Amino acid sequence: MPEPTSPAPISPAPTSPAPTTTELAAPAPTATAPAPVAVNIAEKLSQFGELWSQKRIAVLNDYEVKVAKLKGEFVRHTHEDTDELFLVVAGRLTIQLRDGDVVLGPGELFVVPRGVEHCPVAHEETAILLVEPAGTLNTGDAGGPMTKPAESLA
């Protein structure tokens, strides 16, 4: 009977040198980026009082998120190339269409399809949020003295 052999000695695993204090510290930031913040719609609306003037509060891909204060009747117009989303934040908004009116209260939205003639009317001061492609004119194909490019509130 052969004699039992003893197992080969286990050699210790190679070790790395202990990390130094500087290796344990977090890497130094290369640039200071602004901390992400939520956009407060009510706060943005409090920054202006001008009626029918759209204020850009955010950008989403090629779209602008805008707020505006309305009172009275706007111009009847069409956006041939884009839909237009209206969301009422406060007040009431009537969107007059050829097929009938759409009345919106706070928290309600309506999308005017591209090419559909419409006229926003607010009998009381109303705050809205709009979403539409960047550069969309507020008066669409109508033009005129109420045409204003969106201003940034960023």
mmCIF file with all atom_site columns, C-alpha atoms in Angstrom:
data_model
loop_
_atom_site.group_PDB
_atom_site.id
_atom_site.type_symbol
_atom_site.label_atom_id
_atom_site.label_alt_id
_atom_site.label_comp_id
_atom_site.label_asym_id
_atom_site.label_entity_id
_atom_site.label_seq_id
_atom_site.pdbx_PDB_ins_code
_atom_site.Cartn_x
_atom_site.Cartn_y
_atom_site.Cartn_z
_atom_site.occupancy
_atom_site.B_iso_or_equiv
_atom_site.pdbx_formal_charge
_atom_site.auth_seq_id
_atom_site.auth_comp_id
_atom_site.auth_asym_id
_atom_site.auth_atom_id
_atom_site.pdbx_PDB_model_num
ATOM 1   C CA . MET A 1 1   ? 0.000   0.000  0.000   1.00 0.00 ? 1   MET A CA 1
ATOM 2   C CA . PRO A 1 2   ? 1.440   3.385  -0.947  1.00 0.00 ? 2   PRO A CA 1
ATOM 3   C CA . GLU A 1 3   ? 2.102   5.863  1.731   1.00 0.00 ? 3   GLU A CA 1
ATOM 4   C CA . PRO A 1 4   ? -0.247  8.847  1.925   1.00 0.00 ? 4   PRO A CA 1
ATOM 5   C CA . THR A 1 5   ? 1.223   12.016 0.615   1.00 0.00 ? 5   THR A CA 1
ATOM 6   C CA . SER A 1 6   ? 0.733   15.300 2.298   1.00 0.00 ? 6   SER A CA 1
ATOM 7   C CA . PRO A 1 7   ? -0.941  18.045 0.315   1.00 0.00 ? 7   PRO A CA 1
ATOM 8   C CA . ALA A 1 8   ? 1.244   20.660 -1.267  1.00 0.00 ? 8   ALA A CA 1
ATOM 9   C CA . PRO A 1 9   ? 1.711   23.712 0.904   1.00 0.00 ? 9   PRO A CA 1
ATOM 10  C CA . ILE A 1 10  ? -0.661  26.536 0.115   1.00 0.00 ? 10  ILE A CA 1
ATOM 11  C CA . SER A 1 11  ? 1.158   29.684 -0.712  1.00 0.00 ? 11  SER A CA 1
ATOM 12  C CA . PRO A 1 12  ? -0.389  32.942 0.458   1.00 0.00 ? 12  PRO A CA 1
ATOM 13  C CA . ALA A 1 13  ? -2.244  35.024 -2.148  1.00 0.00 ? 13  ALA A CA 1
ATOM 14  C CA . PRO A 1 14  ? -0.241  37.891 -3.526  1.00 0.00 ? 14  PRO A CA 1
ATOM 15  C CA . THR A 1 15  ? -1.017  41.093 -1.699  1.00 0.00 ? 15  THR A CA 1
ATOM 16  C CA . SER A 1 16  ? -1.096  44.650 -2.954  1.00 0.00 ? 16  SER A CA 1
ATOM 17  C CA . PRO A 1 17  ? 0.378   47.427 -0.976  1.00 0.00 ? 17  PRO A CA 1
ATOM 18  C CA . ALA A 1 18  ? -2.099  49.106 1.362   1.00 0.00 ? 18  ALA A CA 1
ATOM 19  C CA . PRO A 1 19  ? -3.860  52.079 -0.215  1.00 0.00 ? 19  PRO A CA 1
ATOM 20  C CA . THR A 1 20  ? -2.544  55.456 0.738   1.00 0.00 ? 20  THR A CA 1
ATOM 21  C CA . THR A 1 21  ? -4.739  58.158 2.222   1.00 0.00 ? 21  THR A CA 1
ATOM 22  C CA . THR A 1 22  ? -4.953  59.992 -1.105  1.00 0.00 ? 22  THR A CA 1
ATOM 23  C CA . GLU A 1 23  ? -6.163  56.835 -2.859  1.00 0.00 ? 23  GLU A CA 1
ATOM 24  C CA . LEU A 1 24  ? -9.014  56.484 -0.361  1.00 0.00 ? 24  LEU A CA 1
ATOM 25  C CA . ALA A 1 25  ? -10.280 60.036 -0.868  1.00 0.00 ? 25  ALA A CA 1
ATOM 26  C CA . ALA A 1 26  ? -12.942 60.780 -3.460  1.00 0.00 ? 26  ALA A CA 1
ATOM 27  C CA . PRO A 1 27  ? -11.621 62.192 -6.701  1.00 0.00 ? 27  PRO A CA 1
ATOM 28  C CA . ALA A 1 28  ? -11.627 65.956 -6.891  1.00 0.00 ? 28  ALA A CA 1
ATOM 29  C CA . PRO A 1 29  ? -14.407 67.342 -9.077  1.00 0.00 ? 29  PRO A CA 1
ATOM 30  C CA . THR A 1 30  ? -13.209 68.620 -12.418 1.00 0.00 ? 30  THR A CA 1
ATOM 31  C CA . ALA A 1 31  ? -16.012 71.165 -12.897 1.00 0.00 ? 31  ALA A CA 1
ATOM 32  C CA . THR A 1 32  ? -18.790 72.481 -10.742 1.00 0.00 ? 32  THR A CA 1
ATOM 33  C CA . ALA A 1 33  ? -22.113 71.566 -12.329 1.00 0.00 ? 33  ALA A CA 1
ATOM 34  C CA . PRO A 1 34  ? -25.263 73.200 -11.016 1.00 0.00 ? 34  PRO A CA 1
ATOM 35  C CA . ALA A 1 35  ? -27.359 70.990 -8.820  1.00 0.00 ? 35  ALA A CA 1
ATOM 36  C CA . PRO A 1 36  ? -30.550 69.799 -10.538 1.00 0.00 ? 36  PRO A CA 1
ATOM 37  C CA . VAL A 1 37  ? -33.612 71.702 -9.390  1.00 0.00 ? 37  VAL A CA 1
ATOM 38  C CA . ALA A 1 38  ? -37.325 71.327 -10.025 1.00 0.00 ? 38  ALA A CA 1
ATOM 39  C CA . VAL A 1 39  ? -39.140 74.093 -11.875 1.00 0.00 ? 39  VAL A CA 1
ATOM 40  C CA . ASN A 1 40  ? -41.837 75.630 -9.689  1.00 0.00 ? 40  ASN A CA 1
ATOM 41  C CA . ILE A 1 41  ? -44.588 76.744 -12.068 1.00 0.00 ? 41  ILE A CA 1
ATOM 42  C CA . ALA A 1 42  ? -46.297 79.058 -9.546  1.00 0.00 ? 42  ALA A CA 1
ATOM 43  C CA . GLU A 1 43  ? -42.981 80.754 -8.766  1.00 0.00 ? 43  GLU A CA 1
ATOM 44  C CA . LYS A 1 44  ? -42.289 81.286 -12.480 1.00 0.00 ? 44  LYS A CA 1
ATOM 45  C CA . LEU A 1 45  ? -45.769 82.751 -12.989 1.00 0.00 ? 45  LEU A CA 1
ATOM 46  C CA . SER A 1 46  ? -45.174 85.184 -10.104 1.00 0.00 ? 46  SER A CA 1
ATOM 47  C CA . GLN A 1 47  ? -42.185 86.688 -11.945 1.00 0.00 ? 47  GLN A CA 1
ATOM 48  C CA . PHE A 1 48  ? -44.256 88.574 -14.540 1.00 0.00 ? 48  PHE A CA 1
ATOM 49  C CA . GLY A 1 49  ? -47.631 90.236 -15.030 1.00 0.00 ? 49  GLY A CA 1
ATOM 50  C CA . GLU A 1 50  ? -47.766 90.904 -18.782 1.00 0.00 ? 50  GLU A CA 1
ATOM 51  C CA . LEU A 1 51  ? -50.738 89.255 -20.495 1.00 0.00 ? 51  LEU A CA 1
ATOM 52  C CA . TRP A 1 52  ? -50.431 87.117 -23.642 1.00 0.00 ? 52  TRP A CA 1
ATOM 53  C CA . SER A 1 53  ? -46.635 86.959 -23.297 1.00 0.00 ? 53  SER A CA 1
ATOM 54  C CA . GLN A 1 54  ? -45.189 83.444 -23.320 1.00 0.00 ? 54  GLN A CA 1
ATOM 55  C CA . LYS A 1 55  ? -42.268 82.731 -20.977 1.00 0.00 ? 55  LYS A CA 1
ATOM 56  C CA . ARG A 1 56  ? -40.046 79.686 -21.571 1.00 0.00 ? 56  ARG A CA 1
ATOM 57  C CA . ILE A 1 57  ? -39.415 77.754 -18.346 1.00 0.00 ? 57  ILE A CA 1
ATOM 58  C CA . ALA A 1 58  ? -37.903 74.538 -19.718 1.00 0.00 ? 58  ALA A CA 1
ATOM 59  C CA . VAL A 1 59  ? -36.744 72.818 -22.894 1.00 0.00 ? 59  VAL A CA 1
ATOM 60  C CA . LEU A 1 60  ? -37.627 69.233 -23.753 1.00 0.00 ? 60  LEU A CA 1
ATOM 61  C CA . ASN A 1 61  ? -35.702 67.962 -26.778 1.00 0.00 ? 61  ASN A CA 1
ATOM 62  C CA . ASP A 1 62  ? -36.851 70.315 -29.557 1.00 0.00 ? 62  ASP A CA 1
ATOM 63  C CA . TYR A 1 63  ? -39.872 71.513 -27.559 1.00 0.00 ? 63  TYR A CA 1
ATOM 64  C CA . GLU A 1 64  ? -40.360 74.464 -25.254 1.00 0.00 ? 64  GLU A CA 1
ATOM 65  C CA . VAL A 1 65  ? -42.393 74.386 -22.056 1.00 0.00 ? 65  VAL A CA 1
ATOM 66  C CA . LYS A 1 66  ? -43.871 77.855 -21.592 1.00 0.00 ? 66  LYS A CA 1
ATOM 67  C CA . VAL A 1 67  ? -46.182 79.662 -19.201 1.00 0.00 ? 67  VAL A CA 1
ATOM 68  C CA . ALA A 1 68  ? -48.410 82.631 -19.926 1.00 0.00 ? 68  ALA A CA 1
ATOM 69  C CA . LYS A 1 69  ? -51.084 84.753 -18.301 1.00 0.00 ? 69  LYS A CA 1
ATOM 70  C CA . LEU A 1 70  ? -54.173 85.437 -20.376 1.00 0.00 ? 70  LEU A CA 1
ATOM 71  C CA . LYS A 1 71  ? -57.210 87.669 -20.144 1.00 0.00 ? 71  LYS A CA 1
ATOM 72  C CA . GLY A 1 72  ? -59.542 88.617 -22.959 1.00 0.00 ? 72  GLY A CA 1
ATOM 73  C CA . GLU A 1 73  ? -59.601 87.228 -26.472 1.00 0.00 ? 73  GLU A CA 1
ATOM 74  C CA . PHE A 1 74  ? -56.543 86.317 -28.533 1.00 0.00 ? 74  PHE A CA 1
ATOM 75  C CA . VAL A 1 75  ? -56.400 86.117 -32.329 1.00 0.00 ? 75  VAL A CA 1
ATOM 76  C CA . ARG A 1 76  ? -57.925 83.280 -34.317 1.00 0.00 ? 76  ARG A CA 1
ATOM 77  C CA . HIS A 1 77  ? -55.011 81.360 -35.835 1.00 0.00 ? 77  HIS A CA 1
ATOM 78  C CA . THR A 1 78  ? -53.641 78.033 -37.061 1.00 0.00 ? 78  THR A CA 1
ATOM 79  C CA . HIS A 1 79  ? -50.356 76.184 -36.586 1.00 0.00 ? 79  HIS A CA 1
ATOM 80  C CA . GLU A 1 80  ? -50.014 74.244 -39.852 1.00 0.00 ? 80  GLU A CA 1
ATOM 81  C CA . ASP A 1 81  ? -46.976 72.178 -38.785 1.00 0.00 ? 81  ASP A CA 1
ATOM 82  C CA . THR A 1 82  ? -47.566 71.352 -35.141 1.00 0.00 ? 82  THR A CA 1
ATOM 83  C CA . ASP A 1 83  ? -50.026 70.425 -32.410 1.00 0.00 ? 83  ASP A CA 1
ATOM 84  C CA . GLU A 1 84  ? -50.280 72.789 -29.423 1.00 0.00 ? 84  GLU A CA 1
ATOM 85  C CA . LEU A 1 85  ? -50.830 71.639 -25.825 1.00 0.00 ? 85  LEU A CA 1
ATOM 86  C CA . PHE A 1 86  ? -52.670 73.956 -23.401 1.00 0.00 ? 86  PHE A CA 1
ATOM 87  C CA . LEU A 1 87  ? -52.729 73.096 -19.664 1.00 0.00 ? 87  LEU A CA 1
ATOM 88  C CA . VAL A 1 88  ? -54.655 75.422 -17.351 1.00 0.00 ? 88  VAL A CA 1
ATOM 89  C CA . VAL A 1 89  ? -52.812 76.112 -14.098 1.00 0.00 ? 89  VAL A CA 1
ATOM 90  C CA . ALA A 1 90  ? -55.310 78.644 -12.675 1.00 0.00 ? 90  ALA A CA 1
ATOM 91  C CA . GLY A 1 91  ? -58.482 80.267 -13.969 1.00 0.00 ? 91  GLY A CA 1
ATOM 92  C CA . ARG A 1 92  ? -60.577 79.125 -16.945 1.00 0.00 ? 92  ARG A CA 1
ATOM 93  C CA . LEU A 1 93  ? -59.740 79.025 -20.636 1.00 0.00 ? 93  LEU A CA 1
ATOM 94  C CA . THR A 1 94  ? -62.100 78.624 -23.564 1.00 0.00 ? 94  THR A CA 1
ATOM 95  C CA . ILE A 1 95  ? -60.531 77.448 -26.796 1.00 0.00 ? 95  ILE A CA 1
ATOM 96  C CA . GLN A 1 96  ? -62.886 78.400 -29.582 1.00 0.00 ? 96  GLN A CA 1
ATOM 97  C CA . LEU A 1 97  ? -62.838 75.946 -32.498 1.00 0.00 ? 97  LEU A CA 1
ATOM 98  C CA . ARG A 1 98  ? -64.954 75.878 -35.660 1.00 0.00 ? 98  ARG A CA 1
ATOM 99  C CA . ASP A 1 99  ? -66.635 72.683 -34.373 1.00 0.00 ? 99  ASP A CA 1
ATOM 100 C CA . GLY A 1 100 ? -67.396 74.047 -30.888 1.00 0.00 ? 100 GLY A CA 1
ATOM 101 C CA . ASP A 1 101 ? -65.692 75.365 -27.793 1.00 0.00 ? 101 ASP A CA 1
ATOM 102 C CA . VAL A 1 102 ? -63.466 73.486 -25.357 1.00 0.00 ? 102 VAL A CA 1
ATOM 103 C CA . VAL A 1 103 ? -63.617 74.892 -21.813 1.00 0.00 ? 103 VAL A CA 1
ATOM 104 C CA . LEU A 1 104 ? -60.731 74.086 -19.468 1.00 0.00 ? 104 LEU A CA 1
ATOM 105 C CA . GLY A 1 105 ? -60.366 74.575 -15.728 1.00 0.00 ? 105 GLY A CA 1
ATOM 106 C CA . PRO A 1 106 ? -57.330 74.132 -13.469 1.00 0.00 ? 106 PRO A CA 1
ATOM 107 C CA . GLY A 1 107 ? -55.535 70.852 -14.072 1.00 0.00 ? 107 GLY A CA 1
ATOM 108 C CA . GLU A 1 108 ? -57.204 70.249 -17.442 1.00 0.00 ? 108 GLU A CA 1
ATOM 109 C CA . LEU A 1 109 ? -55.446 70.163 -20.786 1.00 0.00 ? 109 LEU A CA 1
ATOM 110 C CA . PHE A 1 110 ? -56.355 70.120 -24.440 1.00 0.00 ? 110 PHE A CA 1
ATOM 111 C CA . VAL A 1 111 ? -54.244 69.498 -27.513 1.00 0.00 ? 111 VAL A CA 1
ATOM 112 C CA . VAL A 1 112 ? -55.176 71.568 -30.541 1.00 0.00 ? 112 VAL A CA 1
ATOM 113 C CA . PRO A 1 113 ? -54.259 69.376 -33.527 1.00 0.00 ? 113 PRO A CA 1
ATOM 114 C CA . ARG A 1 114 ? -52.031 70.822 -36.233 1.00 0.00 ? 114 ARG A CA 1
ATOM 115 C CA . GLY A 1 115 ? -53.916 72.740 -38.857 1.00 0.00 ? 115 GLY A CA 1
ATOM 116 C CA . VAL A 1 116 ? -56.981 73.368 -36.647 1.00 0.00 ? 116 VAL A CA 1
ATOM 117 C CA . GLU A 1 117 ? -58.001 77.009 -36.381 1.00 0.00 ? 117 GLU A CA 1
ATOM 118 C CA . HIS A 1 118 ? -58.475 78.123 -32.777 1.00 0.00 ? 118 HIS A CA 1
ATOM 119 C CA . CYS A 1 119 ? -58.878 81.211 -30.627 1.00 0.00 ? 119 CYS A CA 1
ATOM 120 C CA . PRO A 1 120 ? -58.039 81.170 -26.897 1.00 0.00 ? 120 PRO A CA 1
ATOM 121 C CA . VAL A 1 121 ? -60.371 83.284 -24.721 1.00 0.00 ? 121 VAL A CA 1
ATOM 122 C CA . ALA A 1 122 ? -60.038 83.940 -20.977 1.00 0.00 ? 122 ALA A CA 1
ATOM 123 C CA . HIS A 1 123 ? -62.896 85.844 -19.311 1.00 0.00 ? 123 HIS A CA 1
ATOM 124 C CA . GLU A 1 124 ? -60.850 86.044 -16.094 1.00 0.00 ? 124 GLU A CA 1
ATOM 125 C CA . GLU A 1 125 ? -57.079 86.146 -15.638 1.00 0.00 ? 125 GLU A CA 1
ATOM 126 C CA . THR A 1 126 ? -55.884 82.639 -16.412 1.00 0.00 ? 126 THR A CA 1
ATOM 127 C CA . ALA A 1 127 ? -52.463 81.027 -16.092 1.00 0.00 ? 127 ALA A CA 1
ATOM 128 C CA . ILE A 1 128 ? -51.528 78.339 -18.594 1.00 0.00 ? 128 ILE A CA 1
ATOM 129 C CA . LEU A 1 129 ? -48.663 76.045 -19.471 1.00 0.00 ? 129 LEU A CA 1
ATOM 130 C CA . LEU A 1 130 ? -47.945 75.380 -23.166 1.00 0.00 ? 130 LEU A CA 1
ATOM 131 C CA . VAL A 1 131 ? -45.838 72.704 -24.844 1.00 0.00 ? 131 VAL A CA 1
ATOM 132 C CA . GLU A 1 132 ? -44.885 73.212 -28.476 1.00 0.00 ? 132 GLU A CA 1
ATOM 133 C CA . PRO A 1 133 ? -41.858 73.009 -30.783 1.00 0.00 ? 133 PRO A CA 1
ATOM 134 C CA . ALA A 1 134 ? -39.171 75.619 -30.187 1.00 0.00 ? 134 ALA A CA 1
ATOM 135 C CA . GLY A 1 135 ? -39.700 78.721 -32.275 1.00 0.00 ? 135 GLY A CA 1
ATOM 136 C CA . THR A 1 136 ? -43.476 78.296 -32.687 1.00 0.00 ? 136 THR A CA 1
ATOM 137 C CA . LEU A 1 137 ? -45.040 81.740 -33.015 1.00 0.00 ? 137 LEU A CA 1
ATOM 138 C CA . ASN A 1 138 ? -47.862 82.432 -30.577 1.00 0.00 ? 138 ASN A CA 1
ATOM 139 C CA . THR A 1 139 ? -50.077 83.810 -33.374 1.00 0.00 ? 139 THR A CA 1
ATOM 140 C CA . GLY A 1 140 ? -49.334 80.990 -35.823 1.00 0.00 ? 140 GLY A CA 1
ATOM 141 C CA . ASP A 1 141 ? -50.309 81.959 -39.363 1.00 0.00 ? 141 ASP A CA 1
ATOM 142 C CA . ALA A 1 142 ? -52.192 85.118 -38.269 1.00 0.00 ? 142 ALA A CA 1
ATOM 143 C CA . GLY A 1 143 ? -49.203 87.322 -37.395 1.00 0.00 ? 143 GLY A CA 1
ATOM 144 C CA . GLY A 1 144 ? -50.020 90.849 -36.318 1.00 0.00 ? 144 GLY A CA 1
ATOM 145 C CA . PRO A 1 145 ? -49.345 93.063 -33.311 1.00 0.00 ? 145 PRO A CA 1
ATOM 146 C CA . MET A 1 146 ? -49.875 90.272 -30.730 1.00 0.00 ? 146 MET A CA 1
ATOM 147 C CA . THR A 1 147 ? -47.017 88.208 -32.198 1.00 0.00 ? 147 THR A CA 1
ATOM 148 C CA . LYS A 1 148 ? -44.240 87.877 -29.616 1.00 0.00 ? 148 LYS A CA 1
ATOM 149 C CA . PRO A 1 149 ? -41.385 85.404 -29.371 1.00 0.00 ? 149 PRO A CA 1
ATOM 150 C CA . ALA A 1 150 ? -41.158 83.457 -26.109 1.00 0.00 ? 150 ALA A CA 1
ATOM 151 C CA . GLU A 1 151 ? -38.836 84.996 -23.509 1.00 0.00 ? 151 GLU A CA 1
ATOM 152 C CA . SER A 1 152 ? -36.761 82.854 -21.171 1.00 0.00 ? 152 SER A CA 1
ATOM 153 C CA . LEU A 1 153 ? -37.413 82.769 -17.413 1.00 0.00 ? 153 LEU A CA 1
ATOM 154 C CA . ALA A 1 154 ? -34.607 80.266 -16.803 1.00 0.00 ? 154 ALA A CA 1
#
